[in-house]
PDB file of C-alpha atoms in Angstrom:
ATOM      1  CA  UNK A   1      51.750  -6.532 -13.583  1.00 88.00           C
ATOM      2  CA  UNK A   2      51.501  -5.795  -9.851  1.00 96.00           C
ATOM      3  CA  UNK A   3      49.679  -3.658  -8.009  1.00 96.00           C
ATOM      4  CA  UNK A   4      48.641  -2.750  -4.655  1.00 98.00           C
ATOM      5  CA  UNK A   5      44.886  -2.146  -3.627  1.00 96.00           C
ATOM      6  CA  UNK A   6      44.347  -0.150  -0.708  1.00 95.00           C
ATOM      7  CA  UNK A   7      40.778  -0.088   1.016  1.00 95.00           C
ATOM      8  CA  UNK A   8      39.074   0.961   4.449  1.00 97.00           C
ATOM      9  CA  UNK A   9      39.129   4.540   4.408  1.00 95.00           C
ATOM     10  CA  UNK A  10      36.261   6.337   5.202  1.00 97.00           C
ATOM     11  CA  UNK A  11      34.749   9.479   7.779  1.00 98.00           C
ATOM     12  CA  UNK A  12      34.861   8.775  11.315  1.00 98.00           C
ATOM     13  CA  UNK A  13      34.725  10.715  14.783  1.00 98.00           C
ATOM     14  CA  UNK A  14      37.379  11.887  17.307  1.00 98.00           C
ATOM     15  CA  UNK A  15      37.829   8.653  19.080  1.00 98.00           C
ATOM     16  CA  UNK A  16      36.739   6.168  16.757  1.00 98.00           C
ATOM     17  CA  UNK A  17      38.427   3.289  14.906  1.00 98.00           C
ATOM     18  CA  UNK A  18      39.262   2.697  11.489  1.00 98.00           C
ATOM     19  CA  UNK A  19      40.441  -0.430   9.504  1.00 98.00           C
ATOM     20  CA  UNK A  20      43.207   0.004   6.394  1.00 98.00           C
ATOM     21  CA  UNK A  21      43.692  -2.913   4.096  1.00 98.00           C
ATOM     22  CA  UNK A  22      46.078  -3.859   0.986  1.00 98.00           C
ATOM     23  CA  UNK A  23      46.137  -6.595  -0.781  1.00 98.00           C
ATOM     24  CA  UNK A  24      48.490  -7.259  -3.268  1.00 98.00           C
ATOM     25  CA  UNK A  25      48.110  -8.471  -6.742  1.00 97.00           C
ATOM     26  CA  UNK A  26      49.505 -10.300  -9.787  1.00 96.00           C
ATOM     27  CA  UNK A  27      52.934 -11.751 -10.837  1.00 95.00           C
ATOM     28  CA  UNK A  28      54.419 -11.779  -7.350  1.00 97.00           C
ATOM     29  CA  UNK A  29      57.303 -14.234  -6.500  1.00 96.00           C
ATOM     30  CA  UNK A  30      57.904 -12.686  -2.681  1.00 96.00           C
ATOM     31  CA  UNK A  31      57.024  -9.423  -0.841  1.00 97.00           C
ATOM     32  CA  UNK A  32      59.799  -8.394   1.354  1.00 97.00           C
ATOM     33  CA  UNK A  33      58.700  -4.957   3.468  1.00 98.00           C
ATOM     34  CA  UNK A  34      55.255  -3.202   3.979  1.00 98.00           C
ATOM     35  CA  UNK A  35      54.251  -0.206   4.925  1.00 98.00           C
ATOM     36  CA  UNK A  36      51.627   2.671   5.405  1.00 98.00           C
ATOM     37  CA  UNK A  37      52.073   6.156   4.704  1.00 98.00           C
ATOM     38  CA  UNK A  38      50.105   8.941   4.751  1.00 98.00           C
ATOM     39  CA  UNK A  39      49.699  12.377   3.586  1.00 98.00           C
ATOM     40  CA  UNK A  40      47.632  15.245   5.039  1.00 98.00           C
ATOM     41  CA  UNK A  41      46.864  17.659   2.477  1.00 97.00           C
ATOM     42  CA  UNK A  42      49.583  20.674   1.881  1.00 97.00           C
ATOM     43  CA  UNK A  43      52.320  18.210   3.323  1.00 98.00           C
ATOM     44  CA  UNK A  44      54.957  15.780   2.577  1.00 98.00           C
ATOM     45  CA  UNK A  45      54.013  12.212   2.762  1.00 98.00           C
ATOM     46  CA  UNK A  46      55.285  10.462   5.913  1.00 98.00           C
ATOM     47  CA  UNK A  47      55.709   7.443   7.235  1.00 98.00           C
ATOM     48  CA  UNK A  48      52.780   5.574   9.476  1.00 98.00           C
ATOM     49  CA  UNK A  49      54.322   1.999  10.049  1.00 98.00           C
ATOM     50  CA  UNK A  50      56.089  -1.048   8.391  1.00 98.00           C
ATOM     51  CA  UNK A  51      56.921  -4.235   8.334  1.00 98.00           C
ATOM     52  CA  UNK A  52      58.758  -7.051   7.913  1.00 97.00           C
ATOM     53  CA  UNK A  53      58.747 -10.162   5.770  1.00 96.00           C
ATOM     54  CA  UNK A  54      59.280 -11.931   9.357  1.00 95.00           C
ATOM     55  CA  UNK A  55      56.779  -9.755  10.862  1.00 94.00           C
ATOM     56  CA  UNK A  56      59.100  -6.967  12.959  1.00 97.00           C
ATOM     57  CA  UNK A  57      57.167  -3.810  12.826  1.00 98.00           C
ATOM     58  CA  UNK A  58      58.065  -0.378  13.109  1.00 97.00           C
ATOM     59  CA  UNK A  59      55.746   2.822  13.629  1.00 98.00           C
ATOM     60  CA  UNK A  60      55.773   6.634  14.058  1.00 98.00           C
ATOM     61  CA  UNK A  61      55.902   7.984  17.114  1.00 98.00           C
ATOM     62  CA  UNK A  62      52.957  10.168  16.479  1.00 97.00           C
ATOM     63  CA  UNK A  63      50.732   6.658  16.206  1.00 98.00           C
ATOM     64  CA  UNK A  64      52.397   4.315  19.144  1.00 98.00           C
ATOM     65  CA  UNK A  65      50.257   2.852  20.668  1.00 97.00           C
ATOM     66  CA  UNK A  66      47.469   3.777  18.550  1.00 98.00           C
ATOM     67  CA  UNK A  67      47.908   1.735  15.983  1.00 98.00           C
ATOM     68  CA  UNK A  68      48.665  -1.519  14.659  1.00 98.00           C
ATOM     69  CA  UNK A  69      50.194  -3.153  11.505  1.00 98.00           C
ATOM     70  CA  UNK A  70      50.143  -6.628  10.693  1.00 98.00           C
ATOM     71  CA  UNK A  71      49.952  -8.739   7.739  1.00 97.00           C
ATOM     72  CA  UNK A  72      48.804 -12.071   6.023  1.00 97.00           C
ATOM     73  CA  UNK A  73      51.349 -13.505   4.055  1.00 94.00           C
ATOM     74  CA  UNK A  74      49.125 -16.512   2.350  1.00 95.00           C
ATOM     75  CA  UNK A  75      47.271 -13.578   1.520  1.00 97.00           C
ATOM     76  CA  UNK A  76      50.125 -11.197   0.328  1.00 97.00           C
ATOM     77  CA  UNK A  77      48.001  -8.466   2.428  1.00 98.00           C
ATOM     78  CA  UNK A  78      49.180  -5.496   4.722  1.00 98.00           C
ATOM     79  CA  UNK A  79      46.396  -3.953   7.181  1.00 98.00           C
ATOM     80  CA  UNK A  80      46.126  -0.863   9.764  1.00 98.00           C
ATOM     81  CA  UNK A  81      44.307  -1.483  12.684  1.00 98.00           C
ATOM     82  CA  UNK A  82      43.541   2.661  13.797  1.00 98.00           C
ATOM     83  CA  UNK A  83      42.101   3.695  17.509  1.00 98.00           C
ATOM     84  CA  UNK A  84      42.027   6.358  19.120  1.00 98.00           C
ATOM     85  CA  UNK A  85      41.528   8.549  16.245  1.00 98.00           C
ATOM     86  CA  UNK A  86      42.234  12.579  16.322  1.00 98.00           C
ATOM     87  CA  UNK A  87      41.683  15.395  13.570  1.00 98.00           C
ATOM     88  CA  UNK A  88      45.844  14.888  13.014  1.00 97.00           C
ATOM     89  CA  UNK A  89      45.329  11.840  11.542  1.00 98.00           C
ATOM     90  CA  UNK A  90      43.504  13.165   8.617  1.00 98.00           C
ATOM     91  CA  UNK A  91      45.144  12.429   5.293  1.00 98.00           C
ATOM     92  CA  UNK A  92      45.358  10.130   2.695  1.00 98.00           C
ATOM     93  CA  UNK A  93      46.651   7.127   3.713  1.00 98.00           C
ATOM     94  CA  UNK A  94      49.352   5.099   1.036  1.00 98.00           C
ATOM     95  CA  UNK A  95      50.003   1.069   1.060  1.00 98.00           C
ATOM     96  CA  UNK A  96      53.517   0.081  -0.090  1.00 98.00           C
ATOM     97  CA  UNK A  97      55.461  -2.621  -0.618  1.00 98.00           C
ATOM     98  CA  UNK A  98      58.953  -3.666  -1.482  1.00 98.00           C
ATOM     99  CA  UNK A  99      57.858  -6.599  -4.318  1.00 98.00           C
ATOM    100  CA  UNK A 100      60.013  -9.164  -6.146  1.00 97.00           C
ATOM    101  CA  UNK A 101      58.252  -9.985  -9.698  1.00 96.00           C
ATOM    102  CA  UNK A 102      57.592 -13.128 -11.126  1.00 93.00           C
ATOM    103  CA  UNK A 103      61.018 -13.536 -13.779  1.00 89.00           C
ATOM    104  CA  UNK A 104      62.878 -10.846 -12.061  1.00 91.00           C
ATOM    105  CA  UNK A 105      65.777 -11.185  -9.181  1.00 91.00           C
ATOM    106  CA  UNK A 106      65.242  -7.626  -8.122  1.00 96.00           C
ATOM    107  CA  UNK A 107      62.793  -6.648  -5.618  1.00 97.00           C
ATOM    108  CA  UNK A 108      60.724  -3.106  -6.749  1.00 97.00           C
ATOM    109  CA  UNK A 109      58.790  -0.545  -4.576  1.00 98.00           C
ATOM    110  CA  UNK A 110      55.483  -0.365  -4.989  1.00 98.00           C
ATOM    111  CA  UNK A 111      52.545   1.949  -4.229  1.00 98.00           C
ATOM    112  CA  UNK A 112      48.988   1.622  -3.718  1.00 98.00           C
ATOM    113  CA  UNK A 113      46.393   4.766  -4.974  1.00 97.00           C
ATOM    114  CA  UNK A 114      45.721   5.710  -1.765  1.00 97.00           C
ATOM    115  CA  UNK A 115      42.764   6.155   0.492  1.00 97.00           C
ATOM    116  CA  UNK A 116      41.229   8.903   2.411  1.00 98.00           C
ATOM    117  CA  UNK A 117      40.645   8.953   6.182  1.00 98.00           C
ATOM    118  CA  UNK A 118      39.061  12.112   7.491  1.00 98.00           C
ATOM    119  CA  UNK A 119      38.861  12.489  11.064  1.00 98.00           C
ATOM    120  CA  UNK A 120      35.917  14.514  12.628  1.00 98.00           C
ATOM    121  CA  UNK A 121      36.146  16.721  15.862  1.00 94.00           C
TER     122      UNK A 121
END
């Protein structure tokens, strides 16, 4: 069974820096795509940043330049690097993952239980 596990969350100030990670777990044969979303509460979930298998990432324009994806492959792990942090970017933040099982020659879309980043004025 696989599974994402998202962690890093946490309370910080107007300015500060936080640090999202998700590591992925069990009968994985190869993780194409992954991503972070995020949802403030009352909205729709939207999309933070992705990327690639051959590391190409994409991100909102809301976060450009704010912050940073990247991932460890050995480690089959996806993190967030956040600065610059505003009240806007409170929500719960979502790991996911585009994952071929073990057995299987189709790749499935996974998501993590999400974490909470609160952002204080």
């Amino acid at each position: 069974q696989v599974q994402l596990v998202e962690s890093g969350g946490g309370l910080v100030q107007a300015g500060g820096s936080l640090r999202l990670s998700c590591a992925a777990s069990g009968s994985i044969f190869s993780i194409n795509a992954m991503g972070w979303y995020r949802q403030p509460l009352g909205k729709q979930r939207e999309l933070v940043a992705t990327i690639t298998s051959g590391g190409s990432a994409n991100s909102a324009d809301s976060v450009k330049g704010r912050f940073t994806i990247s991932r460890d492959s050995a480690k089959n792990a996806v993190y967030l690097q956040m600065n610059s942090l505003k009240p806007e970017d409170t929500a719960v933040y979502y790991c996911n993952a585009d994952i071929r099982p073990y057995r299987s020659g189709y790749y499935y879309n996974y998501w993590g239980q999400g974490t909470q980043v609160t952002v204080s004025s």
